[in-house]
Coordinates of N, CA and C in Angstrom, one line a residue:
Chain C
M1 N 118.0 84.7 84.4 CA 118.8 85.9 84.9 C 118.3 86.7 85.8
K2 N 118.7 87.1 86.7 CA 118.3 88.4 87.7 C 118.4 89.5 87.0
S3 N 117.3 90.6 86.8 CA 117.6 91.9 86.2 C 117.7 92.6 87.6
R4 N 118.5 93.4 87.9 CA 118.2 94.4 88.8 C 117.5 95.4 88.5
F5 N 117.1 96.2 89.5 CA 116.7 97.7 89.4 C 115.3 97.8 88.8
L6 N 114.8 96.5 88.5 CA 113.4 96.5 87.6 C 112.3 96.1 88.3
F7 N 111.1 96.7 88.3 CA 110.0 96.5 89.0 C 109.4 95.1 88.0
T8 N 108.4 94.4 89.1 CA 108.1 93.4 88.5 C 106.8 93.6 87.5
H9 N 106.6 92.6 86.9 CA 105.6 92.8 85.6 C 104.5 93.5 85.6
H10 N 104.0 93.3 87.2 CA 102.5 93.9 87.7 C 102.1 95.6 87.3
Y11 N 103.4 96.4 87.5 CA 103.6 97.7 87.5 C 103.2 98.3 86.1
K12 N 103.8 97.2 85.0 CA 103.6 97.8 83.8 C 102.0 98.3 83.3
P13 N 101.0 97.6 83.6 CA 99.6 98.3 83.2 C 99.3 99.5 84.0
I14 N 99.6 99.6 85.2 CA 99.6 100.7 86.4 C 100.4 101.8 85.4
G15 N 101.3 101.6 85.2 CA 102.3 102.7 84.7 C 101.7 103.4 83.6
W16 N 101.1 102.3 82.6 CA 100.6 103.0 81.1 C 99.2 104.1 81.7
V17 N 98.4 103.4 82.8 CA 97.6 104.4 83.0 C 97.7 105.5 83.6
I18 N 98.9 105.7 84.6 CA 99.3 107.0 85.1 C 99.9 107.7 84.2
F19 N 100.6 107.0 83.2 CA 101.4 108.0 82.0 C 100.1 108.5 81.2
V20 N 99.4 107.9 80.7 CA 98.5 108.3 79.5 C 97.5 109.6 80.4
I21 N 97.4 109.5 81.6 CA 96.7 110.3 82.5 C 97.4 111.7 82.2
G22 N 98.6 111.6 82.7 CA 99.2 112.5 83.0 C 99.9 113.3 81.1
F23 N 99.9 112.3 80.2 CA 100.3 113.1 79.1 C 99.0 113.6 78.5
I24 N 97.7 113.1 78.9 CA 96.5 113.9 78.3 C 96.5 115.5 79.2
L25 N 96.5 115.0 80.2 CA 96.5 116.6 81.1 C 97.9 117.6 80.4
G26 N 98.9 116.9 80.6 CA 99.9 117.9 79.9 C 99.5 118.3 78.6
I27 N 98.8 117.6 77.7 CA 98.4 118.3 76.2 C 97.5 119.4 76.5
I28 N 96.4 119.0 77.2 CA 95.6 120.2 77.6 C 96.0 121.3 78.3
L29 N 97.0 121.2 78.8 CA 97.7 122.4 80.0 C 98.4 123.0 78.5
M30 N 98.9 122.3 78.0 CA 100.0 122.9 76.8 C 99.2 123.7 75.6
L31 N 97.8 123.2 75.3 CA 96.8 124.0 74.3 C 96.4 125.3 75.1
N32 N 96.4 124.9 76.3 CA 95.7 126.2 77.0 C 96.7 127.4 77.7
D33 N 98.0 127.3 77.2 CA 98.8 127.9 77.8 C 99.3 127.8 79.1
Y34 N 99.1 126.6 80.0 CA 99.3 126.3 80.9 C 98.5 127.0 82.2
N35 N 97.5 127.6 81.5 CA 96.3 127.9 82.4 C 95.2 127.5 83.1
Y36 N 94.8 126.7 82.1 CA 93.6 125.7 82.4 C 93.7 124.2 82.4
P37 N 93.7 123.1 82.9 CA 92.6 123.4 84.4 C 93.4 124.4 85.3
D38 N 93.1 124.7 86.1 CA 93.3 125.8 87.1 C 93.1 125.3 88.6
W39 N 93.8 124.1 89.0 CA 93.6 123.9 90.3 C 94.6 124.5 91.3
E40 N 94.2 125.7 91.8 CA 95.1 126.2 93.1 C 95.0 125.7 94.3
V41 N 96.3 125.5 94.6 CA 96.5 125.1 96.3 C 97.7 125.6 97.1
S42 N 97.6 125.5 98.0 CA 98.4 126.2 98.8 C 99.9 125.6 98.4
V43 N 100.7 126.4 98.2 CA 102.4 125.7 98.1 C 103.3 126.0 98.9
F44 N 104.3 125.5 99.1 CA 105.7 126.4 100.0 C 106.7 126.2 99.5
P45 N 107.0 127.2 98.4 CA 108.6 126.8 97.7 C 109.4 127.2 98.6
L46 N 110.4 126.3 98.4 CA 111.7 126.2 98.8 C 112.7 127.0 98.6
I47 N 112.9 127.2 97.3 CA 113.6 128.2 96.5 C 112.8 129.3 95.8
S48 N 113.5 130.5 95.6 CA 112.7 131.1 94.8 C 113.6 132.5 94.2
E49 N 113.4 133.1 93.3 CA 114.1 134.3 92.8 C 113.6 135.3 93.6
N50 N 114.4 136.5 93.6 CA 114.0 137.6 94.2 C 113.3 138.5 93.4
D51 N 112.4 138.7 92.6 CA 111.9 139.7 91.6 C 110.1 139.4 91.9
I52 N 109.5 140.1 91.0 CA 108.2 140.4 90.9 C 107.5 139.1 90.4
F53 N 108.0 138.3 89.9 CA 107.0 137.5 88.9 C 107.3 136.2 89.8
S54 N 108.1 136.0 91.0 CA 108.1 134.9 91.7 C 107.8 134.8 93.1
K55 N 107.1 133.5 93.5 CA 106.4 133.9 94.7 C 107.6 133.7 95.9
P56 N 107.7 134.2 96.7 CA 109.0 134.1 97.8 C 109.2 133.0 98.6
A57 N 110.5 132.7 98.6 CA 110.6 131.3 99.3 C 110.2 131.3 100.8
L58 N 110.2 129.9 101.0 CA 109.8 129.8 102.4 C 108.5 130.6 103.0
E59 N 107.7 130.6 102.3 CA 106.4 131.4 102.7 C 105.6 130.8 101.7
W60 N 104.2 130.4 102.5 CA 102.9 129.9 102.2 C 102.2 130.8 100.9
S61 N 102.2 130.5 99.7 CA 101.7 131.1 98.7 C 100.6 130.3 98.1
T62 N 99.9 130.7 97.0 CA 99.0 129.6 96.1 C 99.6 129.2 94.6
N63 N 99.3 128.3 94.2 CA 100.0 127.8 92.7 C 99.0 126.8 92.2
N64 N 98.8 126.8 90.6 CA 98.5 126.0 90.0 C 99.1 124.6 89.9
I65 N 98.6 123.7 90.5 CA 99.3 122.5 90.5 C 99.2 121.4 89.4
A66 N 98.1 121.9 88.3 CA 98.1 121.3 87.3 C 99.4 120.7 86.5
D67 N 100.0 121.6 86.2 CA 101.3 121.0 85.6 C 102.2 120.2 86.4
E68 N 102.1 120.5 87.9 CA 102.9 119.6 88.7 C 102.5 118.2 88.7
I69 N 101.1 118.4 88.7 CA 100.6 116.5 88.5 C 100.7 115.9 87.2
A70 N 100.7 116.9 86.0 CA 101.3 116.1 84.8 C 102.2 116.0 85.0
S71 N 103.5 116.5 85.3 CA 104.7 116.3 84.9 C 105.1 115.0 85.9
I72 N 104.6 114.6 87.0 CA 104.9 113.8 88.0 C 104.2 112.5 87.6
F73 N 103.2 112.5 87.1 CA 102.4 111.2 86.5 C 103.0 110.9 85.0
I74 N 103.5 111.7 84.2 CA 104.1 111.4 83.1 C 105.6 110.8 83.5
I75 N 106.2 111.4 84.5 CA 107.5 110.8 84.7 C 107.4 109.2 85.6
V76 N 106.5 109.5 86.3 CA 106.3 108.3 87.3 C 105.7 107.2 86.3
G77 N 104.5 107.3 85.8 CA 104.0 106.5 85.1 C 105.0 106.0 83.8
G78 N 106.0 106.7 83.2 CA 107.1 106.6 82.0 C 108.1 105.7 82.6
I79 N 108.3 105.9 83.8 CA 109.4 105.0 85.1 C 108.8 103.4 84.8
L80 N 107.7 103.5 85.2 CA 107.1 102.0 85.5 C 106.8 101.7 84.4
V81 N 106.4 101.9 83.1 CA 106.2 101.6 81.9 C 107.5 100.9 81.5
S82 N 108.8 101.9 81.6 CA 109.9 101.7 80.8 C 110.6 100.5 81.7
F83 N 110.5 100.4 83.0 CA 111.4 99.6 83.8 C 110.7 98.7 84.8
S84 N 109.6 98.4 84.2 CA 108.8 97.2 84.7 C 109.1 96.0 83.6
K85 N 109.4 94.7 84.4 CA 109.7 93.8 83.5 C 108.7 93.6 82.8
T86 N 109.0 92.8 81.3 CA 108.2 92.5 80.3 C 107.7 90.8 81.1
K87 N 106.4 90.2 80.5 CA 106.1 89.2 80.7 C 106.9 87.7 80.6
D88 N 107.9 88.0 79.6 CA 108.9 87.1 79.3 C 110.0 87.4 79.5
E89 N 110.3 88.7 80.6 CA 111.8 88.9 80.6 C 112.9 88.1 80.7
D90 N 113.5 88.3 79.8 CA 115.2 87.1 80.0 C 116.3 88.1 79.6
E91 N 117.3 87.2 79.5 CA 118.6 88.0 79.1 C 118.6 88.8 78.0
Y92 N 118.2 88.4 76.8 CA 118.0 88.7 75.6 C 117.1 90.1 75.9
I93 N 116.1 90.2 76.3 CA 115.4 91.1 76.3 C 115.8 92.5 77.2
S94 N 116.4 91.9 78.2 CA 117.4 93.0 79.1 C 118.7 93.2 78.2
K95 N 119.0 92.7 77.2 CA 120.3 93.3 76.3 C 119.4 94.4 75.5
I96 N 118.3 94.0 75.1 CA 117.7 94.9 73.8 C 116.9 96.2 75.2
R97 N 117.0 95.9 75.9 CA 116.4 97.2 77.2 C 117.6 98.4 77.1
M98 N 118.9 97.5 77.6 CA 120.2 98.1 77.5 C 120.5 99.1 76.5
E99 N 120.3 98.2 75.3 CA 120.6 98.7 74.0 C 119.4 100.1 73.8
S100 N 118.5 99.9 74.0 CA 117.2 101.0 73.6 C 117.7 102.3 74.6
L101 N 118.0 102.0 75.9 CA 118.2 102.9 76.9 C 119.6 103.9 76.2
I102 N 120.5 103.2 75.8 CA 121.8 103.9 74.9 C 121.1 104.7 74.1
W103 N 120.9 104.2 73.2 CA 120.1 104.7 72.2 C 119.2 106.5 72.4
A104 N 118.2 106.0 73.4 CA 117.6 107.0 73.8 C 118.1 108.2 74.4
T105 N 119.5 107.9 75.3 CA 120.1 108.5 75.6 C 120.9 109.5 74.5
Y106 N 121.5 108.8 73.7 CA 122.0 109.4 72.3 C 121.0 110.4 71.6
V107 N 119.9 109.7 71.5 CA 119.1 110.8 70.4 C 118.5 111.6 71.5
N108 N 118.2 111.8 72.6 CA 117.9 112.7 73.6 C 118.9 114.1 73.4
Y109 N 120.1 113.6 74.0 CA 121.2 114.6 73.9 C 121.6 115.1 72.5
I110 N 121.4 114.4 71.6 CA 122.1 115.1 70.1 C 120.9 116.3 69.8
I111 N 119.5 115.5 70.4 CA 118.3 116.8 69.8 C 118.8 117.6 70.4
L112 N 119.1 117.6 71.8 CA 119.2 118.6 72.7 C 120.4 119.7 72.4
I113 N 121.4 119.0 72.1 CA 122.5 120.1 71.7 C 122.0 120.8 70.4
I114 N 121.1 120.3 69.6 CA 120.7 121.0 68.5 C 120.1 122.2 68.5
T115 N 119.0 121.9 69.6 CA 118.1 122.9 70.2 C 118.9 124.1 70.9
I116 N 120.3 123.4 71.7 CA 121.0 124.6 72.4 C 121.5 125.4 71.6
L117 N 121.9 124.8 70.1 CA 122.4 125.8 69.2 C 121.6 126.9 68.3
F118 N 120.5 126.3 68.4 CA 119.6 127.0 67.5 C 118.1 127.4 67.8
V119 N 118.0 127.3 69.2 CA 116.6 127.7 69.7 C 116.9 128.5 71.1
F120 N 116.2 129.8 71.1 CA 116.9 130.7 72.2 C 115.7 131.1 72.8
D121 N 115.7 132.0 74.0 CA 114.7 132.6 74.6 C 113.6 131.6 75.0
I122 N 112.2 132.1 75.1 CA 111.2 131.3 75.5 C 110.9 130.3 75.0
S123 N 111.5 130.0 73.7 CA 111.2 129.0 72.8 C 111.9 127.7 73.6
F124 N 113.5 128.1 73.9 CA 114.3 127.2 74.5 C 113.4 126.7 75.6
F125 N 112.9 127.6 76.5 CA 112.5 127.3 78.1 C 111.3 126.3 77.5
N126 N 110.8 126.2 76.4 CA 109.7 125.1 76.3 C 110.6 123.8 75.5
V127 N 111.6 124.0 75.1 CA 112.5 122.7 74.7 C 112.9 122.3 75.9
L128 N 113.1 122.9 77.2 CA 113.6 122.1 78.3 C 112.6 121.4 79.1
I129 N 111.2 121.9 79.1 CA 109.6 121.6 79.3 C 110.0 120.0 78.6
F130 N 110.0 120.0 77.3 CA 110.0 118.7 76.7 C 110.9 117.7 77.3
N131 N 112.1 118.4 77.2 CA 113.2 117.4 77.6 C 113.3 116.8 78.9
M132 N 112.5 117.4 79.8 CA 112.1 116.6 81.1 C 111.9 115.2 80.7
F133 N 111.0 115.0 79.6 CA 110.1 113.8 79.5 C 110.9 112.7 78.1
T134 N 111.7 113.8 77.3 CA 111.9 113.1 76.2 C 112.7 111.7 76.3
I135 N 113.8 111.7 77.1 CA 114.5 110.6 77.3 C 113.7 109.5 77.4
L136 N 112.7 109.4 78.3 CA 111.8 108.1 78.8 C 111.0 108.1 77.6
L137 N 110.4 109.0 76.9 CA 109.6 108.8 75.6 C 110.2 108.1 74.5
F138 N 111.6 108.8 74.3 CA 112.4 108.0 73.2 C 112.5 106.4 73.6
F139 N 113.1 106.3 75.0 CA 113.2 104.9 75.2 C 112.0 104.0 75.1
M140 N 111.0 104.5 75.5 CA 109.7 103.4 75.5 C 109.2 103.4 74.0
V141 N 109.1 104.4 73.1 CA 109.0 104.1 71.8 C 110.0 103.0 71.2
R142 N 111.4 103.1 71.5 CA 112.7 102.2 71.0 C 112.5 101.0 71.2
F143 N 112.2 100.8 72.8 CA 112.1 99.4 73.3 C 111.1 98.4 72.6
H144 N 109.9 99.3 72.8 CA 108.4 98.5 72.5 C 108.5 98.3 71.0
Y145 N 109.2 99.1 70.2 CA 109.3 98.8 68.6 C 110.4 97.6 68.4
E146 N 111.2 97.7 69.5 CA 112.2 96.0 69.2 C 111.4 95.1 69.6
L147 N 110.6 95.4 70.9 CA 109.9 94.1 71.1 C 109.0 93.7 70.1
F148 N 108.4 94.8 69.5 CA 107.2 94.4 68.4 C 108.1 93.6 67.4
K149 N 108.9 94.4 66.7 CA 109.9 93.3 65.9 C 110.0 91.9 66.4
L150 N 110.5 91.9 67.5 CA 110.9 90.3 68.1 C 110.0 89.4 68.0
K151 N 108.6 89.8 68.2 CA 107.5 89.2 68.4 C 107.0 88.7 67.2
N152 N 107.5 89.6 66.2 CA 107.0 89.2 64.9 C 107.9 88.2 64.0
V153 N 108.7 87.9 64.7 CA 109.7 87.1 63.7 C 109.0 85.9 63.8
K154 N 109.1 85.2 62.4 CA 108.3 83.9 62.1 C 108.9 82.7 63.1
E155 N 108.7 81.8 63.5 CA 109.0 80.5 63.8 C 109.6 79.7 62.7
D156 N 110.8 79.6 62.5 CA 111.4 78.8 61.1 C 111.4 77.4 62.3
E157 N 110.7 76.6 62.0 CA 110.6 75.0 62.3 C 110.7 74.3 61.3
E158 N 110.7 73.2 61.8 CA 110.9 71.9 60.3 C 109.4 71.7 60.4
Chain A
M1 N 130.8 84.1 67.5 CA 130.6 82.7 68.3 C 129.4 81.9 67.2
K2 N 129.5 80.8 67.1 CA 128.4 80.2 66.5 C 127.7 79.0 67.2
N3 N 127.1 78.4 66.8 CA 126.5 77.1 67.6 C 125.5 76.2 66.7
N4 N 125.3 74.8 67.2 CA 124.2 74.0 66.6 C 123.5 73.8 67.1
I5 N 122.7 75.1 67.8 CA 121.3 74.6 68.4 C 120.0 74.1 67.7
K6 N 120.2 74.6 66.4 CA 119.1 74.3 65.6 C 119.1 72.8 65.1
V7 N 120.4 72.4 64.9 CA 120.8 70.9 64.8 C 120.4 70.1 65.8
E8 N 120.6 70.2 66.6 CA 120.5 69.5 68.3 C 118.9 69.4 68.4
R9 N 118.6 70.6 68.4 CA 117.1 70.6 68.4 C 116.3 69.4 67.5
A10 N 116.6 69.6 66.2 CA 116.2 68.6 65.1 C 116.5 67.1 66.0
I11 N 117.9 66.9 66.2 CA 118.2 65.4 66.8 C 117.2 65.1 67.7
H12 N 117.1 66.2 68.8 CA 116.1 65.7 69.9 C 114.4 65.9 69.8
N13 N 114.7 66.4 68.4 CA 113.2 66.6 68.3 C 112.3 67.5 69.2
I14 N 112.9 68.7 69.5 CA 112.6 69.9 70.5 C 112.2 71.1 69.3
T15 N 111.0 71.7 69.7 CA 110.8 72.9 68.9 C 111.5 73.9 69.6
Q16 N 111.4 75.3 69.1 CA 112.0 76.3 69.7 C 111.3 76.7 71.2
A17 N 110.1 76.5 70.9 CA 109.0 77.3 72.0 C 109.4 76.4 73.1
K18 N 109.3 74.9 72.8 CA 109.5 73.9 74.0 C 111.2 74.2 74.6
L19 N 111.9 74.2 73.9 CA 113.4 74.5 74.2 C 113.4 75.8 75.2
A20 N 112.7 76.8 74.8 CA 112.8 78.2 75.7 C 111.7 77.8 76.8
E21 N 110.9 77.0 76.7 CA 110.1 76.7 77.9 C 110.9 76.0 79.1
M22 N 111.5 75.0 78.4 CA 112.3 74.1 79.6 C 113.8 74.9 80.0
I23 N 114.3 76.0 79.5 CA 115.5 76.6 80.1 C 114.8 78.0 80.6
G24 N 113.5 78.4 80.3 CA 113.2 79.4 81.1 C 113.6 80.9 80.4
V25 N 113.2 81.0 79.1 CA 113.6 82.0 78.1 C 112.3 82.2 77.5
S26 N 112.0 83.5 76.4 CA 111.5 83.8 75.5 C 112.0 82.9 74.2
R27 N 110.9 82.2 73.5 CA 110.9 81.6 72.0 C 111.8 82.4 71.2
Q28 N 111.7 83.9 71.4 CA 112.4 84.6 70.5 C 113.8 84.4 70.6
T29 N 114.3 84.4 72.2 CA 115.7 84.2 72.4 C 116.2 83.2 71.7
I30 N 115.7 82.3 71.7 CA 116.5 80.9 71.2 C 116.6 80.8 69.4
N31 N 115.6 81.7 69.0 CA 115.6 82.3 67.5 C 116.6 83.2 67.2
A32 N 117.0 84.1 68.3 CA 118.0 85.0 68.3 C 119.3 84.4 68.3
M33 N 119.4 83.0 68.9 CA 120.8 82.6 69.0 C 121.0 81.5 67.8
E34 N 119.8 81.0 67.5 CA 120.2 80.3 66.1 C 120.5 81.0 65.3
L35 N 120.2 82.7 65.0 CA 120.9 83.0 64.1 C 121.6 84.1 64.0
N36 N 122.5 83.6 65.3 CA 123.9 84.0 65.7 C 123.9 85.8 65.8
K37 N 122.5 85.9 66.2 CA 122.3 87.4 66.7 C 122.7 87.6 68.2
Y38 N 122.4 86.7 69.1 CA 122.8 86.7 70.6 C 123.6 85.8 71.0
V39 N 124.6 85.9 71.7 CA 125.1 85.3 72.2 C 125.1 84.8 73.8
P40 N 124.5 84.0 74.3 CA 123.6 83.8 75.5 C 124.9 83.6 76.7
S41 N 124.5 84.1 77.8 CA 125.2 84.1 79.1 C 125.6 82.6 79.5
T42 N 126.5 82.7 80.4 CA 127.1 81.2 80.6 C 126.1 80.3 81.1
V43 N 125.2 80.9 82.1 CA 124.3 80.2 82.6 C 123.5 79.4 81.5
L44 N 123.0 80.3 80.7 CA 122.2 80.0 79.8 C 122.6 78.7 78.7
A45 N 124.0 79.0 78.3 CA 124.6 78.0 77.4 C 124.8 76.7 78.3
L46 N 125.0 76.3 79.7 CA 125.2 75.4 80.8 C 123.8 74.8 80.6
K47 N 122.6 75.6 80.6 CA 121.3 74.9 80.8 C 120.9 74.2 79.5
I48 N 121.8 74.7 78.2 CA 121.5 74.0 76.9 C 121.9 72.8 76.9
S49 N 123.1 73.0 77.5 CA 124.1 71.9 77.3 C 123.6 70.6 78.1
E50 N 123.2 71.0 79.1 CA 122.3 69.8 80.0 C 120.9 69.2 79.3
I51 N 120.4 70.0 78.9 CA 119.1 69.8 77.9 C 119.7 68.6 77.0
F52 N 120.7 69.1 76.1 CA 121.1 68.2 74.9 C 122.2 67.3 75.4
K53 N 122.6 67.3 76.7 CA 123.4 66.1 77.0 C 125.0 66.3 76.4
K54 N 125.3 67.5 76.1 CA 126.6 67.2 75.3 C 127.5 68.7 76.2
P55 N 128.8 68.6 76.2 CA 129.2 69.4 76.9 C 129.2 70.9 75.7
V56 N 129.2 72.3 76.2 CA 129.3 73.4 76.1 C 130.0 73.6 74.7
N57 N 131.2 73.1 74.5 CA 132.1 73.3 73.5 C 131.7 72.2 72.4
K58 N 130.6 71.4 72.5 CA 130.3 70.6 71.4 C 129.0 71.5 70.8
I59 N 128.5 72.2 71.5 CA 127.5 73.1 70.8 C 127.7 74.3 70.5
F60 N 128.8 75.2 71.6 CA 129.1 76.5 70.7 C 130.4 76.5 70.4
F61 N 130.7 77.2 69.4 CA 132.0 77.5 68.8 C 132.7 78.8 68.5
L62 N 133.9 78.9 69.0 CA 134.4 80.1 68.6 C 134.8 80.5 67.2
E63 N 134.4 81.5 66.6 CA 135.0 82.1 65.4 C 136.0 82.5 65.4
L64 N 136.6 83.0 63.9 CA 137.9 83.6 64.2 C 137.9 85.0 64.9
E65 N 136.8 85.7 64.4 CA 136.9 87.3 65.4 C 136.7 87.0 66.6
D66 N 136.4 86.3 67.2 CA 136.4 85.9 68.9 C 137.2 86.5 69.3

């Protein structure tokens, strides 16, 4: 069966490498209050707030891009890991893939609703940071767990 | 929906792995079908009927709740 919108199997290991690099960088940043590593480069903000904390829009300024790199690596790596075909992708695995995606979406938004109700201020900002990645993370965990369970089904042969 | 893939396999002396290879799916998919955990697509059902040289409705059966 043809599965649309999926990458070929070759992208899966590449995705893992990118994802793990982004994940480790993200953890290091988080442990250092997003100040270290400090990779200052010139940036060109398109949109900005008009206050002293923000860089003005449409003007060159500098910014630590470590968090930008970590985010993009986690997202791109996560997408490649999630949506590359497995080695033996067939219609049953596609079904498991879809069900895992639905499950991940539910879990992600249930947790988000709970945090909307019970987490406020800067803590909620932290929730939003995690929420950028959690839907992919939940999917990856669920999908690979289901595949793992499947692989371990004993062949019941005569 | 029920099926008698397992019986047909026994008649033709084909393992799950062999059947999987013949119709281009994973062995787990055959297993899931035999356990009635997965209803195959029409394409897959037709491929299985070709292997066993029997009409589809001699291999797959509707159940009351279908």
